[in-house]
C-alpha cells in the first residue's frame, strides 16, 4: 500500500517525450514494477497547448481524466473537463493536438488485457537516447538518417522496438474507438454503508478493468475490497486519511492484490478508483 500527494511533488518535463510539442509537464504520482504485466505509470500531466500526436495505436491501456480544459483525441472526439477517456490497447485514435489550449489531466498508462506489459519512462528514455544517434524525433515519428530499419516509424513503436529488441506486435482491437465516460451523468448508488455511495462507471475486457467513483461523507469511512489485481485511487476533492495518512485533493494511492485501504473523511471525499486488469495469469508477450 502506498499513498502520495500531488501538492508535494514538483512538475518536471517528460524525459521520454517523443510526440509533438515541448510544453508537456508531469507530476509522477506512482509507478509499478518494470518488466511485469502489471507495470504502470500514474501521473498528472499539464500541456501548454502545443502537444499533438499523429493517428496511432499502442500495446497498452490508458485512462485519462480531464481535470481542467479539454482534450481533443481525434477530429470528431473530445474529452471534456470532468470526463474520462479509456484508450484500449490496439485501438486506433488521432490525429490530435491541443490547439493552443492548456489542459491538465490525470493519466494512467498500464499493461492491458493481452499481457504485453508497459514500457516505463526510464526504459523509454534510454531507448530514445540510443535512437537519437541514428535520427531524430519530429511530428510524432522517428525519422532515421543512419543505421538499419524503416526510414520513418511511429515514435512510440520505434522506442519500444529499440527497448525490447524486436518488432512490436499490436493486439487486435477489442473496441472500435476510445470510450468517453461522463461521470456526472451516472447516479450515486448505495453501498449498504451509511455515508458511503458509489458510481459504477464501467468494466472493460475479459480481464475486468473497472472504473468507479466512491463518495464518503465527512465523519464516515470506507474500506476498499480485497481485489485480485492492483487498484489505484485518486482524490478528486475533500480531505481525510487513507490508512491514517493525510490525503486531500489530488492525492493518490495504490493497493496491490489482496490489500485493503481504509479512507476516512474529515471533509466530504470523492475518490476515483481504477482496478487494473487481472493479467497475472497471462503470459507476458515481451518475454516470448
Short mmCIF file of C-alpha atoms in Angstrom, two decimals:
data_model
loop_
_atom_site.label_atom_id
_atom_site.label_comp_id
_atom_site.label_asym_id
_atom_site.label_seq_id
_atom_site.Cartn_x
_atom_site.Cartn_y
_atom_site.Cartn_z
CA UNK A 1 0.00 0.00 0.00
CA UNK A 2 1.34 3.43 -0.99
CA UNK A 3 -0.09 6.93 -0.59
CA UNK A 4 1.24 10.16 -2.13
CA UNK A 5 0.06 13.75 -2.56
CA UNK A 6 0.48 15.77 -5.75
CA UNK A 7 0.87 19.01 -3.78
CA UNK A 8 4.25 17.74 -2.52
CA UNK A 9 5.53 16.78 -5.97
CA UNK A 10 7.19 19.20 -8.41
CA UNK A 11 6.31 19.44 -12.08
CA UNK A 12 9.02 18.16 -14.43
CA UNK A 13 9.40 17.86 -18.18
CA UNK A 14 8.81 14.46 -19.70
CA UNK A 15 12.26 12.95 -20.27
CA UNK A 16 10.85 10.36 -22.66
CA UNK A 17 8.88 12.93 -24.70
CA UNK A 18 8.51 11.66 -28.27
CA UNK A 19 5.40 13.43 -29.56
CA UNK A 20 4.93 16.95 -30.94
CA UNK A 21 5.29 19.96 -28.66
CA UNK A 22 7.73 20.68 -25.85
CA UNK A 23 5.42 22.21 -23.26
CA UNK A 24 4.29 18.98 -21.62
CA UNK A 25 4.98 18.68 -17.88
CA UNK A 26 4.34 15.80 -15.50
CA UNK A 27 3.91 15.05 -11.82
CA UNK A 28 4.75 11.39 -11.32
CA UNK A 29 2.45 10.13 -8.57
CA UNK A 30 3.07 6.38 -8.50
CA UNK A 31 4.56 3.72 -10.75
CA UNK A 32 4.55 -0.05 -10.97
CA UNK A 33 7.34 -2.59 -11.29
CA UNK A 34 9.28 -2.78 -14.56
CA UNK A 35 9.06 -5.91 -16.70
CA UNK A 36 5.82 -7.16 -15.15
CA UNK A 37 2.38 -7.37 -16.78
CA UNK A 38 1.06 -5.07 -14.03
CA UNK A 39 3.59 -2.26 -14.64
CA UNK A 40 2.04 1.21 -14.89
CA UNK A 41 2.62 4.98 -14.75
CA UNK A 42 0.24 7.15 -12.70
CA UNK A 43 0.73 10.90 -13.26
CA UNK A 44 -0.69 14.36 -13.60
CA UNK A 45 0.02 15.91 -16.99
CA UNK A 46 -0.17 19.58 -17.99
CA UNK A 47 0.03 20.74 -21.61
CA UNK A 48 0.94 24.32 -22.51
CA UNK A 49 -1.25 23.90 -25.59
CA UNK A 50 1.30 22.64 -28.10
CA UNK A 51 1.05 18.89 -27.60
CA UNK A 52 -0.03 16.73 -30.53
CA UNK A 53 0.13 13.26 -32.00
CA UNK A 54 -0.49 11.56 -35.35
CA UNK A 55 -3.11 8.84 -35.69
CA UNK A 56 -1.74 5.82 -33.85
CA UNK A 57 -2.38 2.89 -31.51
CA UNK A 58 -0.33 1.14 -28.85
CA UNK A 59 0.06 -2.12 -26.95
CA UNK A 60 -1.01 -0.81 -23.54
CA UNK A 61 -4.13 0.73 -21.97
CA UNK A 62 -4.66 4.33 -20.89
CA UNK A 63 -7.09 6.16 -18.63
CA UNK A 64 -7.19 9.96 -18.95
CA UNK A 65 -9.32 12.02 -16.54
CA UNK A 66 -9.60 15.66 -17.69
CA UNK A 67 -9.27 17.91 -14.65
CA UNK A 68 -9.06 21.26 -16.43
CA UNK A 69 -9.68 22.25 -20.04
CA UNK A 70 -10.45 19.67 -22.71
CA UNK A 71 -8.58 17.12 -24.80
CA UNK A 72 -9.32 16.58 -28.48
CA UNK A 73 -8.31 12.99 -29.26
CA UNK A 74 -9.45 12.93 -32.90
CA UNK A 75 -11.16 15.37 -35.27
CA UNK A 76 -14.55 14.10 -34.03
CA UNK A 77 -13.86 13.12 -30.39
CA UNK A 78 -13.28 15.47 -27.46
CA UNK A 79 -12.84 14.52 -23.81
CA UNK A 80 -14.17 17.49 -21.84
CA UNK A 81 -13.48 18.68 -18.32
CA UNK A 82 -14.77 16.15 -15.80
CA UNK A 83 -14.89 13.34 -18.37
CA UNK A 84 -12.76 10.21 -18.59
CA UNK A 85 -11.25 8.70 -21.71
CA UNK A 86 -10.45 4.99 -21.82
CA UNK A 87 -7.92 4.17 -24.57
CA UNK A 88 -7.75 0.37 -25.02
CA UNK A 89 -4.71 -1.44 -26.37
CA UNK A 90 -4.87 -1.94 -30.14
CA UNK A 91 -7.49 0.78 -30.69
CA UNK A 92 -6.52 3.50 -33.17
CA UNK A 93 -7.16 7.18 -32.40
CA UNK A 94 -5.98 10.62 -33.50
CA UNK A 95 -4.62 12.68 -35.07
CA UNK A 96 -4.97 15.35 -32.42
CA UNK A 97 -3.39 18.45 -30.99
CA UNK A 98 -4.18 20.80 -28.12
CA UNK A 99 -4.78 23.71 -30.49
CA UNK A 100 -3.07 26.25 -28.23
CA UNK A 101 -5.36 25.46 -25.28
CA UNK A 102 -3.85 24.47 -21.95
CA UNK A 103 -5.23 21.41 -20.17
CA UNK A 104 -4.47 19.29 -17.12
CA UNK A 105 -5.28 15.60 -16.89
CA UNK A 106 -4.78 12.65 -14.59
CA UNK A 107 -3.31 9.85 -16.66
CA UNK A 108 -2.67 6.17 -16.00
CA UNK A 109 -0.84 4.06 -18.60
CA UNK A 110 -0.77 0.36 -17.80
CA UNK A 111 -0.38 -3.11 -19.23
CA UNK A 112 -3.58 -4.21 -20.96
CA UNK A 113 -5.52 -7.45 -21.09
CA UNK A 114 -3.22 -9.11 -23.62
CA UNK A 115 -0.32 -9.19 -21.14
CA UNK A 116 2.21 -7.13 -23.12
CA UNK A 117 3.02 -5.06 -20.04
CA UNK A 118 4.05 -1.42 -20.09
CA UNK A 119 7.36 0.20 -21.08
CA UNK A 120 8.14 2.66 -18.29
CA UNK A 121 9.72 6.10 -18.55
CA UNK A 122 13.25 5.02 -17.66
CA UNK A 123 13.19 2.30 -20.30
CA UNK A 124 11.72 4.67 -22.89
CA UNK A 125 14.26 7.41 -22.12
CA UNK A 126 17.22 5.06 -22.59
CA UNK A 127 15.81 3.74 -25.87
CA UNK A 128 15.09 7.25 -27.15
CA UNK A 129 18.63 8.42 -26.39
CA UNK A 130 20.00 5.42 -28.28
CA UNK A 131 17.82 6.16 -31.32
CA UNK A 132 18.80 9.83 -31.39
CA UNK A 133 22.26 8.73 -32.53
CA UNK A 134 20.63 7.40 -35.71
CA UNK A 135 17.97 10.02 -36.46
CA UNK A 136 15.54 12.50 -34.96
CA UNK A 137 12.05 12.61 -33.47
CA UNK A 138 9.60 15.04 -35.08
CA UNK A 139 5.81 15.29 -35.52
CA UNK A 140 5.20 12.07 -33.59
CA UNK A 141 7.53 9.96 -35.75
CA UNK A 142 11.13 8.76 -35.66
CA UNK A 143 12.98 9.79 -38.84
CA UNK A 144 16.02 7.60 -39.46
CA UNK A 145 19.14 9.04 -41.12
CA UNK A 146 21.57 6.16 -40.42
CA UNK A 147 21.56 2.55 -39.28
CA UNK A 148 19.20 -0.29 -40.17
CA UNK A 149 15.42 -0.01 -40.02
CA UNK A 150 12.47 1.87 -41.53
CA UNK A 151 13.23 5.46 -42.56
CA UNK A 152 10.04 6.67 -40.82
CA UNK A 153 8.26 4.97 -37.96
CA UNK A 154 5.71 5.90 -35.28
CA UNK A 155 7.76 7.34 -32.43
CA UNK A 156 6.41 5.09 -29.68
CA UNK A 157 6.84 1.99 -31.82
CA UNK A 158 10.43 2.91 -32.66
CA UNK A 159 11.27 3.42 -28.98
CA UNK A 160 9.54 0.18 -27.90
CA UNK A 161 11.33 -1.87 -30.55
CA UNK A 162 14.70 -0.43 -29.54
CA UNK A 163 13.94 -1.10 -25.88
CA UNK A 164 12.95 -4.75 -26.35
CA UNK A 165 14.98 -5.57 -29.45
CA UNK A 166 12.20 -6.96 -31.61
CA UNK A 167 9.21 -5.98 -33.71
CA UNK A 168 6.26 -4.69 -31.72
CA UNK A 169 3.11 -6.75 -32.24
CA UNK A 170 -0.15 -4.93 -31.62
CA UNK A 171 -3.13 -6.72 -30.08
CA UNK A 172 -6.30 -6.90 -32.12
CA UNK A 173 -8.63 -4.08 -31.03
CA UNK A 174 -11.42 -5.05 -28.65
CA UNK A 175 -13.04 -1.62 -29.08
CA UNK A 176 -13.50 0.32 -32.31
CA UNK A 177 -12.57 3.66 -30.75
CA UNK A 178 -11.72 5.15 -27.35
CA UNK A 179 -14.53 5.16 -24.81
CA UNK A 180 -15.52 8.54 -23.30
CA UNK A 181 -17.21 8.32 -19.89
CA UNK A 182 -19.13 11.25 -18.37
CA UNK A 183 -19.38 10.60 -14.60
CA UNK A 184 -21.85 13.42 -13.95
CA UNK A 185 -24.48 11.51 -15.90
CA UNK A 186 -24.21 8.47 -13.60
CA UNK A 187 -26.28 8.22 -10.44
CA UNK A 188 -24.87 7.58 -6.99
CA UNK A 189 -25.87 4.17 -5.62
CA UNK A 190 -25.98 2.94 -2.04
CA UNK A 191 -23.14 0.70 -0.87
CA UNK A 192 -25.08 -0.51 2.14
CA UNK A 193 -22.81 1.53 4.40
CA UNK A 194 -24.06 4.76 5.96
CA UNK A 195 -22.39 7.83 4.47
CA UNK A 196 -20.80 5.95 1.53
CA UNK A 197 -22.09 5.80 -2.05
CA UNK A 198 -20.72 4.57 -5.37
CA UNK A 199 -20.86 5.29 -9.10
CA UNK A 200 -20.01 2.26 -11.23
CA UNK A 201 -18.56 3.71 -14.46
CA UNK A 202 -17.69 0.60 -16.43
CA UNK A 203 -16.00 -2.79 -16.61
CA UNK A 204 -13.84 -3.45 -19.67
CA UNK A 205 -12.36 -6.56 -21.36
CA UNK A 206 -12.35 -10.15 -20.24
CA UNK A 207 -9.80 -9.22 -17.55
CA UNK A 208 -12.23 -6.81 -15.90
CA UNK A 209 -10.58 -3.40 -15.87
CA UNK A 210 -13.01 -1.46 -13.64
CA UNK A 211 -13.72 2.25 -13.19
CA UNK A 212 -15.78 3.66 -10.35
CA UNK A 213 -16.14 6.60 -8.00
CA UNK A 214 -16.65 6.49 -4.24
CA UNK A 215 -18.20 9.33 -2.19
CA UNK A 216 -17.54 9.32 1.55
CA UNK A 217 -19.37 11.87 3.70
CA UNK A 218 -17.49 13.72 6.45
CA UNK A 219 -17.21 11.64 9.59
CA UNK A 220 -17.58 8.34 7.75
CA UNK A 221 -15.13 5.81 6.35
CA UNK A 222 -14.85 3.22 3.60
CA UNK A 223 -12.52 0.26 3.23
CA UNK A 224 -11.68 -0.89 -0.29
CA UNK A 225 -12.39 -4.54 -1.08
CA UNK A 226 -9.56 -7.04 -1.43
CA UNK A 227 -9.09 -7.26 -5.21
CA UNK A 228 -7.16 -9.81 -7.26
CA UNK A 229 -5.30 -7.03 -9.08
CA UNK A 230 -3.58 -3.70 -8.45
CA UNK A 231 -6.02 -0.87 -7.59
CA UNK A 232 -5.32 2.84 -7.93
CA UNK A 233 -7.15 5.68 -6.15
CA UNK A 234 -7.24 9.40 -6.96
CA UNK A 235 -8.85 12.00 -4.69
CA UNK A 236 -10.92 14.46 -6.72
CA UNK A 237 -11.98 16.61 -3.76
CA UNK A 238 -12.29 16.61 0.00
CA UNK A 239 -9.90 15.70 2.80
CA UNK A 240 -9.25 12.94 5.31
CA UNK A 241 -6.91 10.00 5.74
CA UNK A 242 -6.01 6.77 3.93
CA UNK A 243 -4.77 4.14 6.38
CA UNK A 244 -4.02 7.00 8.74
CA UNK A 245 -2.04 9.10 6.21
CA UNK A 246 -3.38 12.58 5.42
CA UNK A 247 -4.93 12.99 1.99
CA UNK A 248 -6.53 15.84 0.08
CA UNK A 249 -7.30 16.95 -3.45
CA UNK A 250 -5.18 15.04 -6.00
CA UNK A 251 -3.74 12.59 -3.50
CA UNK A 252 -3.08 9.16 -4.98
CA UNK A 253 -2.87 5.68 -3.54
CA UNK A 254 -2.18 2.12 -4.61
CA UNK A 255 -3.10 -1.29 -3.24
CA UNK A 256 -1.62 -4.50 -4.55
CA UNK A 257 -3.64 -7.69 -4.97
CA UNK A 258 -5.05 -8.79 -1.64
CA UNK A 259 -4.53 -5.45 0.14
CA UNK A 260 -7.20 -3.12 1.57
CA UNK A 261 -7.18 0.62 2.14
CA UNK A 262 -9.40 2.50 4.59
CA UNK A 263 -10.42 6.05 3.72
CA UNK A 264 -11.81 8.26 6.48
CA UNK A 265 -13.32 11.63 5.53
CA UNK A 266 -12.89 14.83 7.56
CA UNK A 267 -14.48 16.70 4.62
CA UNK A 268 -16.68 15.01 2.02
CA UNK A 269 -14.33 12.85 -0.07
CA UNK A 270 -14.79 11.90 -3.71
CA UNK A 271 -12.35 9.24 -4.91
CA UNK A 272 -11.85 7.87 -8.43
CA UNK A 273 -10.91 4.18 -8.43
CA UNK A 274 -9.24 2.09 -11.14
CA UNK A 275 -8.98 -1.67 -10.70
CA UNK A 276 -6.38 -2.70 -13.24
CA UNK A 277 -6.78 -5.77 -15.48
CA UNK A 278 -6.12 -9.13 -13.86
CA UNK A 279 -3.18 -10.12 -16.06
CA UNK A 280 -1.11 -12.04 -13.51
CA UNK A 281 -2.16 -15.29 -15.19
CA UNK A 282 -1.42 -14.04 -18.72
CA UNK A 283 1.92 -14.85 -20.38
CA UNK A 284 3.95 -11.67 -20.74
CA UNK A 285 4.27 -11.25 -24.50
CA UNK A 286 7.57 -9.38 -24.35
CA UNK A 287 9.17 -12.37 -22.63
CA UNK A 288 8.25 -14.68 -25.51
#
